[in-house]
Every structure is written in structure tokens, then in C-alpha cells.
Amino acid sequence: MPLPVNPPATPATLSQNARTVLEKRYLVKDKSGKPVETPEDMFWRVATTIAEADRKYGATDKQIEKTANQFYELMTQRRFEPNSPTLMNAGRPLGQLSACFVLPVDDALSNGQSGIYDTLRSMALIHQSGGGTGFSFSRLRARGSMVRSTTGVASGPISFMQLYDASTDAVKQGGTRRGANMGILRVDHPDVMEFITSKEDLTKITNFNISVAITTKYMEALKAGTSYDLIDPATKKVVGQMDAKEVWDKMIEGAWRTGEPGVFFIDEANRYNPVPHLGAYEATNPCGEQPLLPYDVCNLGSINVGYYVNDGKMDWKSFAKDIHLSTKFLDNVIDANKYPLPEIDALSKRIRRIGLGVMGFADALIKLGIVYDSPEGVEFGRKVMEFVDVEGKKESARLAEERGAFPEWAQSIWGPDATCARDENGNRIRPELKLRNCNVTTVAPTGTISIIAGCSSGLEPLFAVAFMRNQAGVMMPDVNEDFVAIAKKEGWYSDALMERIAKTGSVIQPEVPEKWQKVFATANNIAPEWHIRMQAAFQEHCDSAISKTTNFSHAATQDDVRKIYELAYEMKCKGVTVYRDGSRDGQVLSTGATA
Ligand code: ADP
């Protein structure tokens, strides 16, 4: 018996901004570009497609319909949203539901599988389906090395990254969004300096974020003030040396100037690779929160934490219930997914990686009256993420009982003592836990889904209390409703005040009481150290990594950036992304102060 075609009668509680975004980019359209579904139809299309996956595990029509209704409510009440490709593609011919992929790039033009041009083709297929791709170019031989077959010289990783970049421009994703990539190069690759400066001219490589993969060995050299070895990826021989500080300075200068390169602490990430017997992490997805093996994929989803604060109190019971439901949703996505490559399909079913994270975290703090940049704020962050991780794992364990553990479980870091992966000292990395998913938690940026849910993004503080947002080419006003409600209730609201806040980008205004100046502190008013402290608190209880931008004021110096990079490493973050206000044109978000 098929599920009802029409969605349940309850409408989605969406803002006008959310409806505009959905209409522009997510809803199914006819040939003339007119939407042929409503947002409610879209959520029902997603809910039924994902609930259908239960059939494989013996669910009846009635049970499937019940689950579909639960998923529909979850999304339409804006308690949880899956990543964009799931909303766009579920129940449609393309059927590709994941946001993040990493593809290997071998040092050959073509070897029939993962040579430079083979992977270029795979990249195009993934972009066409709305996914983002990450690559390590570290296996490619350095510029100027010999090419034996032609006795020519190799053009090096950066030239091939430019090729991938140009191709990304050419393939516009399914008519909806332009492709996004992450390019990674190891710090011990001979071309590292060229890589670090490859985005100095921001008009050159426009579809890549870049990050340098930083090793522990390198960090030791930096600390000791010595040089370190550069290694030829083809021969594994030492081919030169660089002064660690000179390279560090160059990275910091770039980050200060343009926000790039970021850094990816690759050894720290690999320490928690759940399936080391299948390979090592070499790259991340485009926004950096998800390290992946070659041909690995992750589907993300985020819970709206602010939803669970009512009358100044966090409703942990409902939060737990929804974490369970969302975890099951993401596990089902793996089965409902149509993957663009057979290698990806095979690996995803062997390790069943999912990434559940949060959004609306800043909203939750505001509703609780807690200051983001305070010990209580960071403590609440740690508690929220620990809760998501513990409850998410409980559900993954329940699913393992019902449907079986992920097939590579025994040799993973979660496996039984006799067979599990151990660290170099023979110690367990994680406690034994029979899970359905090798990875359960990841904190995504939630760039678009937070607009759909009408909440603050990821774990970020508010960007501004009133601002204009460039979304899919449309400038949309965004005013924080909690702020307006409090201002009206306490009697200090005025249109003139809101205008001033939008213009200056600051809530530090004479009529705003000091308490609210602190609670509504925005990204640029929060000291960089607190951004990192919050990131590190979330990282403590997150399997993968955290998408977080550490904001600096325009006046920040390179030394300010350096301190933050070093603090992030000390606090065991898996990466750092910084952004100095006004350092790039065409920011997606802009306050009056910098626009
Ligand atoms: P969304 O809110 O649209 O679901 P996020 O902003 O949370 O997406 O980003 C999650 C991941 O989705 C990113 O790390 C990246 O892998 C992928 N992604 C984001 N934007 C794009 C894009 N324009 N093209 C391809 N992939 C993207």
C-alpha cells in the first residue's frame, strides 16, 4: 500500500525568508521554472522517501507511515533539518542525498580509476548532484619533477587544482548551486609555499577553500624553532628542508589577508579515524568539519537547539527524543541514497558514517540569558554537544541491535577488545560500543538549512542583530526576533535603534541594557579566544570536527591570528578557520559597518 501522496494537514512554520530560499533553490520546478510543489510537499517527499528505508528492516506500511509523519513534523517544526542535498534530491530521479565527499587524486593523468583526470570526472558527477568535494593533492609530484614517459616536467599540484577549479565553474550544480571544494596539501610537500600563496589573488581559484595539512612533526619543529623535511611524494625521499617558522608566518599572513589557507591538524584528526584499517584521513569536505577517507561520504543533519528552550529552561527530555529520531533519519539516508560512484556506495554501506550536529545554539543561549563568551556559555556548549553525542550513540547502538552493527565494526576503534583498532601504544582509542555508524557526530556550518529553520547557524554566535543577507542573489533583511521581543517587553524598542544597530553592526548602544549588550554580543564583538574555547568545548564530544569561523576585527594584527592558531592546536581542535572583517569582497553576510 503506497503512502499518502499529499502531506499531512499541518503546515510548516516557515518565515518568509525561508520560503523564498526554498522556492529559489529547493522546490521541484516545471520547465518554465515555476515550482510545482509547496514547501510542505517537499518535506513530505523527503519524509516518505527516508521512512521507506525502514521497509528493508521489516517495517509494515503502517509503521512506515507513522515514521514518515514523525520525520515530517521534525522538519516542518524546524526541530531538525538534513543537509541541503537531502531536501533537494530525496524522492527525485537523481536521489543523491549527501553533502560531503572526498576523492583520491593519484599521481597519474589517468589510471582508469583515480588518476587526475579520472577524479576530475568523478568530481563533475558529484557536483552535478549537489555534493561538495575535498581532495588531497599531496600525492602529486612537485612542480619541476621529471615525467618519465615524456621526459617533460610535471606542472605540480597547484596547476591541477586550478584545472579542477575551472571545471567546477563549468558544471553548475543541478542548476541550483555552484560546486564547492576543499584542496589540501601536506606541509611537507615540496610545493607547500606555492600552495599557501595560491589564493593571494582571490580572482584566481574561486571554487576552492584551501587548508594546509599540519603534522605533529611539523608542529614540533615549529616549537623547537628548527627546520623540517620536505618529502617527495613519489619516492618518499627527503628532497629539501624548510624553516618551520617561515612557513607558519606565511600561512598566518595569508589567513590574516584573505582568510586562507586554513589549517587541518591531520594527525590529530587521524587519531580518531574510526576505521584505520581501511585507510587514513587525507582531506576534509569543503567547509572542513568532516575529515574523510578516499571515496568516503557523509550525510549531515542538524538539530535546532534553540527550539528546546521554553520559558528560560532547556527541555532535555524532548531534545533527547529528537536526537534519537534524527539519528535514525540519518541512518536511513544511507540506504535511501543513490551514490554517484560504486566505490562510494560500497564504502558508505561498510562504515555507515553519519554526522549529526547542532544549529540554533546561540539562540538557545540567548533564550537562557547566558553570555556566549563566558565560562557558563562554553560550559553549556560542552554540555549540549556531549548530550547530542551520548544520545546519538545510544540510538546508533539501538539501531545496531535492530539492524546490525556497521560491517567494519569489529576492526574499528569501537570494536571488541580482541579485534579493535588500537593506538601506537596498544591502548584502546574509544570504549567498546556496538554501533550502527562508525561516526555519529559532526557540527556543520548549516549555511542554508539554518535559514530554512529560521535559527542561528551551527554553534556560531549571532552574526548581527539586524543585517542584510545576500541569499541566492537576493538581499534579505534579517532581524533577531528575540531581541525585538525583549526590547519591546522592556520598553526600549525603537525603529531608530534597530536602524542604528543594522548600520553599525553593534548592539553596544546607550538604550540597550548592559546585560543584553553581553547576551546579544555578535561574532565581531566576541574576542577570538572565546571562539576557539567554544570550538574546543564542542570538539571534546564530537566524533568528527567542528565548522567554526573565528572572527577578527578589521584592525587585528598578524600576531593576533598567530596566537589563535597556536591556541587551537593546544586545545586539540582539528582545524582553524579565521576571518578578518572586511578582508574579502562580496561577503555572504554583511553588516552596515562593512558592506
Ligand atoms: P546546508 O546548510 O546547505 O545543508 P552547510 O552550510 O551546512 O550546508 O554545509 C555542509 C556541507 O555541505 C559543506 O561542508 C560542504 O561539504 C557542502 N556544501 C555546502 N555548500 C556547498 C555548495 N555550494 N556546493 C557543494 N557543496 C556544498
XYZ file of C-alpha atoms and ligand atoms in Angstrom:
622
model
C 0.000 0.000 0.000
C 1.664 3.242 -1.043
C 1.977 6.142 1.395
C -0.421 9.076 1.004
C 0.701 11.365 -1.809
C -0.296 14.536 -0.024
C 1.419 15.895 3.075
C -0.324 15.956 6.452
C -2.599 18.934 7.008
C -0.266 20.739 9.429
C 1.613 23.469 7.554
C 5.312 24.130 8.018
C 6.129 27.019 10.362
C 8.408 28.878 7.963
C 9.444 32.526 7.735
C 9.158 34.465 4.501
C 12.952 34.282 4.118
C 12.787 30.512 4.372
C 10.002 30.252 1.789
C 11.995 32.445 -0.608
C 15.102 30.252 -0.298
C 13.102 27.074 -0.780
C 11.343 28.464 -3.817
C 14.539 29.651 -5.405
C 16.627 26.558 -4.885
C 14.887 23.539 -3.384
C 11.381 23.019 -4.709
C 10.758 20.891 -7.794
C 10.093 23.166 -10.762
C 8.500 22.783 -14.172
C 10.245 23.641 -17.435
C 9.379 27.300 -17.120
C 10.989 27.441 -13.669
C 7.734 27.596 -11.733
C 7.635 25.496 -8.539
C 5.309 22.508 -8.834
C 5.476 21.676 -5.141
C 4.931 23.615 -1.919
C 7.436 23.526 0.950
C 5.035 21.097 2.678
C 5.102 18.821 -0.410
C 8.888 18.962 -0.327
C 9.105 17.970 3.347
C 6.626 15.136 2.751
C 8.628 13.956 -0.285
C 11.726 13.824 1.943
C 9.939 12.293 4.950
C 8.343 9.470 2.940
C 11.500 8.655 0.980
C 13.622 8.425 4.128
C 10.971 6.499 6.099
C 10.639 3.980 3.215
C 14.163 2.761 4.044
C 12.634 1.050 7.109
C 10.960 -1.472 4.813
C 14.320 -3.189 4.310
C 14.332 -3.925 8.047
C 10.832 -5.393 8.135
C 8.649 -2.349 8.824
C 4.998 -2.563 7.776
C 3.132 0.072 5.715
C 1.529 1.355 8.876
C 4.827 1.699 10.706
C 6.408 3.443 7.732
C 3.573 5.935 7.552
C 3.935 6.649 11.273
C 7.688 7.250 10.889
C 7.105 9.457 7.830
C 4.735 11.581 9.906
C 7.321 11.866 12.670
C 10.019 12.930 10.177
C 7.614 15.423 8.589
C 6.895 17.018 11.953
C 10.564 17.074 12.864
C 11.442 19.065 9.740
C 8.353 21.269 9.395
C 8.504 22.350 13.034
C 12.144 23.215 12.366
C 13.472 20.926 15.088
C 15.907 19.202 12.702
C 16.931 19.588 9.061
C 19.069 17.274 6.939
C 21.761 18.793 4.700
C 20.624 20.515 1.526
C 21.110 17.657 -0.979
C 18.656 15.517 1.020
C 15.998 18.223 0.835
C 16.659 18.838 -2.831
C 17.015 15.290 -4.136
C 15.126 12.804 -1.939
C 12.370 11.088 -3.895
C 13.613 12.533 -7.170
C 15.431 10.812 -10.036
C 18.926 11.978 -9.004
C 18.443 10.765 -5.429
C 21.898 11.915 -4.229
C 21.467 12.904 -0.600
C 24.927 13.699 0.803
C 26.798 16.976 1.215
C 30.370 15.761 1.622
C 32.746 13.622 -0.386
C 36.495 13.075 -0.552
C 38.073 11.648 -3.680
C 41.649 10.396 -4.056
C 43.948 12.036 -6.623
C 46.746 9.734 -7.763
C 49.953 10.887 -9.373
C 48.958 9.824 -12.897
C 46.987 11.608 -15.588
C 44.734 8.591 -15.815
C 44.892 5.094 -14.355
C 41.306 4.148 -15.046
C 40.188 4.920 -11.501
C 41.699 7.739 -9.505
C 44.229 9.467 -11.741
C 43.972 13.251 -12.074
C 41.508 13.209 -14.991
C 39.561 10.199 -13.693
C 38.876 12.041 -10.451
C 38.084 15.225 -12.330
C 35.253 13.327 -14.000
C 34.005 11.953 -10.670
C 34.106 15.466 -9.226
C 31.841 16.716 -12.011
C 29.323 13.930 -11.296
C 29.257 14.759 -7.600
C 28.860 18.491 -8.215
C 26.036 17.839 -10.620
C 24.218 16.127 -7.755
C 24.716 18.957 -5.257
C 27.563 17.421 -3.245
C 30.778 19.143 -2.210
C 34.184 17.547 -2.732
C 37.503 17.538 -0.907
C 40.856 16.455 -2.328
C 44.334 15.993 -1.070
C 46.795 16.934 -3.798
C 49.662 15.660 -1.670
C 50.304 12.566 -3.771
C 51.090 14.624 -6.883
C 54.760 15.087 -7.627
C 56.238 18.542 -7.192
C 56.376 21.146 -9.915
C 59.506 20.698 -11.995
C 59.887 16.964 -11.266
C 60.646 14.653 -14.170
C 57.836 12.954 -16.029
C 59.424 9.702 -17.192
C 57.113 8.826 -20.083
C 57.653 12.134 -21.868
C 60.908 13.312 -20.252
C 58.992 16.536 -19.646
C 58.494 18.276 -16.339
C 55.487 17.962 -14.041
C 53.389 21.052 -13.544
C 52.662 20.271 -9.887
C 49.625 20.093 -7.595
C 48.642 23.755 -7.795
C 48.254 23.722 -11.565
C 45.941 20.716 -11.275
C 43.959 22.405 -8.537
C 43.433 25.259 -10.994
C 42.190 22.757 -13.544
C 39.676 21.366 -11.030
C 38.642 24.903 -10.216
C 37.938 25.791 -13.836
C 35.949 22.596 -14.287
C 33.861 23.407 -11.220
C 32.935 26.709 -12.828
C 31.775 24.885 -15.917
C 29.494 22.436 -14.089
C 26.831 24.374 -12.291
C 25.253 22.025 -9.802
C 21.919 20.720 -10.966
C 21.031 24.312 -11.808
C 20.944 25.099 -8.086
C 24.326 25.808 -6.577
C 27.874 26.182 -7.767
C 30.231 23.423 -6.662
C 32.353 23.779 -3.563
C 35.731 22.143 -2.974
C 38.417 21.735 -0.377
C 42.029 21.487 -1.529
C 44.551 20.087 0.924
C 48.318 19.877 0.694
C 50.590 18.394 3.335
C 53.009 20.814 4.953
C 55.888 18.510 3.981
C 55.078 18.639 0.250
C 57.821 20.459 -1.708
C 55.266 22.854 -3.269
C 53.804 23.953 0.070
C 54.826 27.620 -0.261
C 53.246 27.916 -3.703
C 50.110 26.296 -2.273
C 49.909 28.691 0.661
C 50.011 31.704 -1.626
C 47.841 30.208 -4.371
C 44.794 32.211 -3.254
C 46.543 35.519 -2.674
C 44.880 36.703 -5.841
C 41.281 35.973 -4.922
C 40.089 36.081 -8.508
C 42.183 33.051 -9.466
C 40.916 30.000 -7.605
C 37.331 30.757 -6.697
C 35.681 27.388 -6.048
C 38.160 26.039 -3.503
C 38.768 26.547 0.167
C 42.347 25.561 0.887
C 43.934 24.124 4.006
C 47.436 23.007 4.831
C 47.607 19.556 6.443
C 49.770 20.147 9.510
C 51.620 17.178 11.028
C 52.740 16.718 14.625
C 56.338 16.509 13.384
C 55.988 19.918 11.824
C 54.498 21.404 15.000
C 57.438 20.020 16.968
C 59.869 21.719 14.569
C 57.915 24.949 14.905
C 58.086 24.765 18.690
C 61.800 23.978 18.628
C 62.439 26.753 16.108
C 64.093 24.386 13.625
C 63.617 23.386 10.022
C 61.730 20.304 8.871
C 61.975 17.871 5.943
C 60.209 18.219 2.629
C 59.364 14.845 1.154
C 58.950 13.864 -2.474
C 55.584 12.077 -2.576
C 56.714 9.745 -5.375
C 59.986 8.462 -3.863
C 59.238 9.262 -0.177
C 62.771 10.668 -0.058
C 63.760 13.878 1.687
C 64.293 16.441 -1.049
C 64.781 19.602 0.943
C 64.171 21.476 4.146
C 62.160 24.481 5.171
C 62.301 26.690 8.190
C 59.118 25.829 10.127
C 58.592 29.402 11.291
C 58.921 30.827 7.786
C 56.113 28.544 6.591
C 53.966 29.297 9.659
C 54.421 33.044 9.111
C 53.354 32.717 5.502
C 50.203 30.805 6.460
C 49.334 33.381 9.093
C 49.889 36.219 6.685
C 47.533 34.554 4.184
C 44.874 33.874 6.806
C 45.126 37.466 8.008
C 44.968 38.829 4.462
C 42.177 36.690 2.981
C 41.115 34.025 5.495
C 43.129 31.383 3.617
C 44.771 28.973 3.930
C 43.087 27.306 6.884
C 44.907 24.599 8.764
C 43.909 20.961 9.165
C 45.634 19.166 12.049
C 45.785 15.893 10.184
C 47.483 13.731 12.820
C 45.009 14.855 15.482
C 42.154 14.008 13.100
C 43.637 10.601 12.294
C 43.980 9.707 15.954
C 40.176 9.346 15.948
C 39.766 7.815 12.498
C 37.235 5.116 13.410
C 38.348 2.686 10.697
C 42.153 2.977 10.363
C 42.369 -0.491 8.780
C 40.621 0.942 5.716
C 42.980 3.887 5.262
C 43.925 7.272 6.686
C 42.184 10.618 6.510
C 43.850 12.799 3.911
C 41.314 15.554 3.319
C 38.078 17.079 4.553
C 34.859 18.233 2.931
C 34.686 21.859 1.635
C 33.839 23.519 4.919
C 36.325 21.447 6.912
C 34.111 19.821 9.533
C 34.247 16.332 8.111
C 37.554 14.508 7.592
C 37.006 11.593 5.200
C 38.848 8.613 3.744
C 39.241 8.410 -0.030
C 35.798 7.613 -1.558
C 34.172 8.343 1.768
C 30.902 10.214 2.109
C 28.917 11.782 4.913
C 25.349 12.906 5.162
C 24.826 15.591 7.718
C 21.876 16.806 9.731
C 21.462 19.413 12.438
C 19.184 19.815 15.440
C 17.884 23.274 16.285
C 18.919 23.627 19.955
C 17.031 26.901 20.481
C 13.742 25.076 19.877
C 14.129 23.188 23.164
C 14.373 26.272 25.392
C 10.978 27.234 26.737
C 10.339 29.829 29.443
C 14.060 30.109 30.099
C 14.507 26.348 30.586
C 16.101 23.666 28.417
C 13.776 20.731 27.777
C 16.379 17.948 27.792
C 13.753 15.208 27.530
C 12.336 16.407 24.206
C 15.850 17.184 22.997
C 16.896 13.567 23.686
C 13.840 12.201 21.897
C 14.595 14.237 18.795
C 18.290 13.334 18.822
C 17.189 9.697 18.635
C 14.754 10.342 15.814
C 17.302 12.421 13.875
C 19.982 9.749 14.242
C 17.609 7.181 12.799
C 16.730 9.601 10.000
C 20.401 9.948 9.050
C 20.984 6.185 9.203
C 18.047 5.719 6.836
C 19.533 8.302 4.460
C 22.426 5.894 3.828
C 20.011 3.288 2.451
C 17.822 5.735 0.552
C 20.828 7.387 -1.112
C 21.788 6.972 -4.757
C 25.551 7.387 -4.831
C 27.369 8.796 -7.836
C 30.181 6.175 -7.830
C 30.219 2.445 -6.990
C 33.299 2.856 -4.739
C 31.414 5.399 -2.647
C 28.310 3.227 -2.462
C 30.360 0.263 -1.229
C 32.318 2.144 1.445
C 29.295 4.043 2.755
C 27.482 0.775 3.451
C 30.521 -0.780 5.168
C 31.087 2.058 7.624
C 27.730 3.899 7.648
C 29.127 7.312 8.546
C 26.647 9.989 9.615
C 27.173 13.477 11.028
C 24.594 14.798 13.469
C 25.253 18.308 14.746
C 23.542 21.426 16.003
C 22.259 24.790 14.877
C 20.424 27.490 16.812
C 22.986 27.208 19.610
C 23.346 30.989 20.004
C 19.536 31.283 20.086
C 19.437 28.780 22.941
C 21.984 30.783 24.926
C 20.007 33.976 24.368
C 16.761 32.359 25.472
C 18.545 31.142 28.596
C 20.141 34.545 29.156
C 23.661 33.050 29.033
C 26.556 35.041 27.568
C 28.344 33.244 24.683
C 31.813 34.492 25.583
C 31.739 33.428 29.220
C 32.719 30.293 31.167
C 28.996 29.468 31.530
C 28.481 29.814 27.788
C 31.349 27.452 26.990
C 30.196 25.024 29.686
C 26.708 24.971 28.197
C 28.262 24.306 24.757
C 30.184 21.355 26.144
C 27.059 20.004 27.811
C 24.900 20.344 24.686
C 27.410 18.585 22.448
C 28.058 15.854 24.995
C 24.316 15.282 25.179
C 23.990 15.073 21.377
C 26.922 12.663 21.259
C 25.726 10.410 24.093
C 22.081 10.255 22.969
C 23.066 9.924 19.292
C 25.280 6.972 20.177
C 22.501 5.387 22.246
C 20.284 5.459 19.165
C 23.091 4.172 16.952
C 23.581 1.312 19.432
C 19.847 0.599 19.416
C 19.893 0.511 15.624
C 22.888 -1.857 15.765
C 20.799 -4.259 17.854
C 17.872 -3.979 15.452
C 19.712 -3.904 12.121
C 23.279 -4.986 12.872
C 26.484 -3.065 13.580
C 28.262 -1.427 10.636
C 30.083 -4.233 8.781
C 33.604 -2.972 9.612
C 32.762 -2.643 13.303
C 34.953 -5.450 14.686
C 38.179 -3.874 13.410
C 37.123 -0.307 14.110
C 38.021 1.728 17.198
C 34.618 0.754 18.653
C 35.156 -2.997 18.198
C 35.652 -5.806 20.755
C 38.984 -5.962 22.622
C 40.257 -8.917 20.641
C 39.962 -7.225 17.232
C 39.590 -3.448 17.620
C 41.987 -0.823 16.289
C 44.434 0.482 18.920
C 46.838 3.384 19.122
C 50.613 3.085 18.716
C 50.955 2.169 22.410
C 48.427 -0.634 22.156
C 45.705 1.247 24.020
C 42.062 1.428 23.084
C 41.122 4.688 21.423
C 37.436 4.558 22.268
C 35.438 2.301 24.602
C 33.816 -0.792 23.105
C 30.448 0.191 21.723
C 28.430 -1.793 19.235
C 27.286 0.943 16.872
C 25.375 1.123 13.633
C 27.535 4.051 12.459
C 31.320 4.450 12.605
C 30.883 8.192 13.111
C 27.796 9.765 14.646
C 28.543 13.452 15.318
C 29.806 16.377 13.200
C 28.985 20.085 13.501
C 28.218 21.557 10.063
C 28.032 25.249 9.163
C 24.287 24.925 8.357
C 24.615 27.872 5.964
C 21.279 27.322 4.235
C 19.373 24.975 6.491
C 19.627 27.455 9.375
C 17.794 29.971 7.176
C 15.140 27.358 6.448
C 14.855 26.666 10.182
C 14.996 30.389 10.990
C 17.720 29.986 13.586
C 21.331 30.974 14.226
C 23.825 28.870 12.297
C 25.756 25.917 13.754
C 27.445 26.782 17.041
C 28.223 30.310 15.851
C 27.315 33.382 17.833
C 24.853 35.728 16.148
C 26.438 37.397 13.146
C 24.418 40.525 13.841
C 21.172 41.527 15.494
C 19.959 43.308 12.367
C 21.550 42.932 8.947
C 21.075 42.372 5.226
C 21.771 38.884 3.921
C 22.723 38.019 0.354
C 20.937 34.729 -0.185
C 20.894 33.150 -3.634
C 21.344 36.577 -5.192
C 18.573 38.254 -3.189
C 19.316 40.753 -0.400
C 17.069 39.848 2.519
C 16.656 41.696 5.816
C 17.271 39.699 8.940
C 16.272 40.976 12.364
C 16.697 38.927 15.522
C 13.216 38.289 16.860
C 14.301 37.501 20.413
C 15.998 40.893 20.579
C 12.966 42.743 19.281
C 10.673 40.896 21.718
C 12.863 41.731 24.725
C 13.274 45.360 23.627
C 9.521 45.759 23.283
C 8.785 43.997 26.555
C 11.262 46.121 28.475
C 10.168 49.291 26.721
C 13.388 50.404 24.995
C 12.481 49.403 21.424
C 12.509 51.985 18.647
C 12.875 51.765 14.866
C 15.710 54.269 15.111
C 17.596 51.924 17.448
C 17.194 48.966 15.070
C 18.398 51.080 12.189
C 21.449 52.179 14.148
C 22.226 48.558 15.066
C 21.932 47.467 11.430
C 24.162 50.324 10.304
C 26.908 49.959 12.885
C 26.627 46.192 13.322
C 26.768 46.630 17.101
C 24.287 46.306 19.982
C 26.503 48.444 22.168
C 24.051 51.353 22.144
C 23.078 53.641 25.051
C 19.479 52.405 25.292
C 20.415 48.700 25.379
C 20.875 47.482 28.991
C 24.337 46.100 29.690
C 23.059 42.572 30.302
C 21.561 42.416 26.802
C 24.652 44.002 25.258
C 26.509 40.971 26.563
C 23.921 38.304 25.760
C 23.473 39.632 22.210
C 27.205 40.065 21.589
C 27.796 39.338 17.910
C 30.615 37.428 16.182
C 32.774 40.514 15.711
C 32.330 41.681 19.307
C 33.461 38.355 20.715
C 37.184 38.017 21.372
C 38.830 35.392 19.121
C 39.948 33.370 22.175
C 36.334 32.730 23.078
C 35.543 31.487 19.587
C 38.316 28.908 19.965
C 37.309 27.983 23.505
C 33.781 27.267 22.279
C 35.086 25.261 19.314
C 37.323 23.214 21.625
C 34.440 22.569 24.057
C 32.301 21.178 21.227
C 35.250 19.204 19.858
C 35.610 17.309 23.137
C 32.397 15.412 22.415
C 32.288 15.272 18.650
C 33.478 12.323 16.526
C 34.462 14.444 13.540
C 35.253 18.124 13.522
C 33.517 21.429 14.021
C 32.746 24.054 11.426
C 33.679 27.328 13.115
C 34.858 30.687 11.960
C 36.926 32.705 14.378
C 36.144 36.325 13.614
C 38.644 39.131 13.918
C 38.052 42.838 13.709
C 39.485 44.603 10.706
C 42.204 46.102 12.884
C 43.521 42.723 14.128
C 47.213 42.057 13.532
C 49.024 39.008 12.200
C 50.211 38.313 15.732
C 46.604 38.139 16.901
C 45.977 35.477 14.271
C 49.136 33.594 15.250
C 48.028 33.363 18.889
C 44.734 31.850 17.829
C 46.340 29.242 15.593
C 48.592 28.176 18.443
C 45.756 28.149 20.967
C 43.633 25.988 18.648
C 46.419 23.437 18.382
C 46.987 23.389 22.134
C 43.265 22.970 22.770
C 43.143 19.979 20.396
C 40.956 21.471 17.718
C 41.121 19.624 14.413
C 41.418 22.783 12.359
C 41.080 26.560 12.388
C 39.344 28.976 10.058
C 39.710 32.673 10.673
C 38.079 35.637 9.046
C 39.084 39.252 9.478
C 36.136 41.561 8.922
C 36.180 43.253 5.548
C 39.157 41.251 4.242
C 37.188 39.933 1.288
C 34.762 41.489 -1.097
C 31.288 40.013 -1.525
C 30.901 38.502 1.937
C 27.738 36.449 2.166
C 26.786 38.167 5.395
C 27.414 41.839 5.866
C 26.518 44.367 8.488
C 26.197 48.027 7.705
C 29.634 48.557 9.158
C 31.466 46.635 6.448
C 29.085 46.416 3.496
P 23.468 23.315 4.059
O 23.049 24.312 5.087
O 23.189 23.791 2.667
O 22.940 21.947 4.280
P 26.173 23.625 5.123
O 26.412 25.086 5.025
O 25.890 23.049 6.471
O 25.049 23.188 4.077
O 27.431 22.878 4.557
C 27.601 21.496 4.807
C 28.456 20.883 3.767
O 27.761 20.901 2.527
C 29.746 21.606 3.472
O 30.772 21.332 4.355
C 30.020 21.076 2.092
O 30.559 19.788 2.149
C 28.661 21.044 1.473
N 28.346 22.284 0.729
C 27.992 23.485 1.222
N 27.787 24.390 0.223
C 28.017 23.734 -0.919
C 27.985 24.077 -2.308
N 27.685 25.292 -2.745
N 28.290 23.118 -3.179
C 28.600 21.894 -2.767
N 28.640 21.505 -1.505
C 28.370 22.388 -0.582
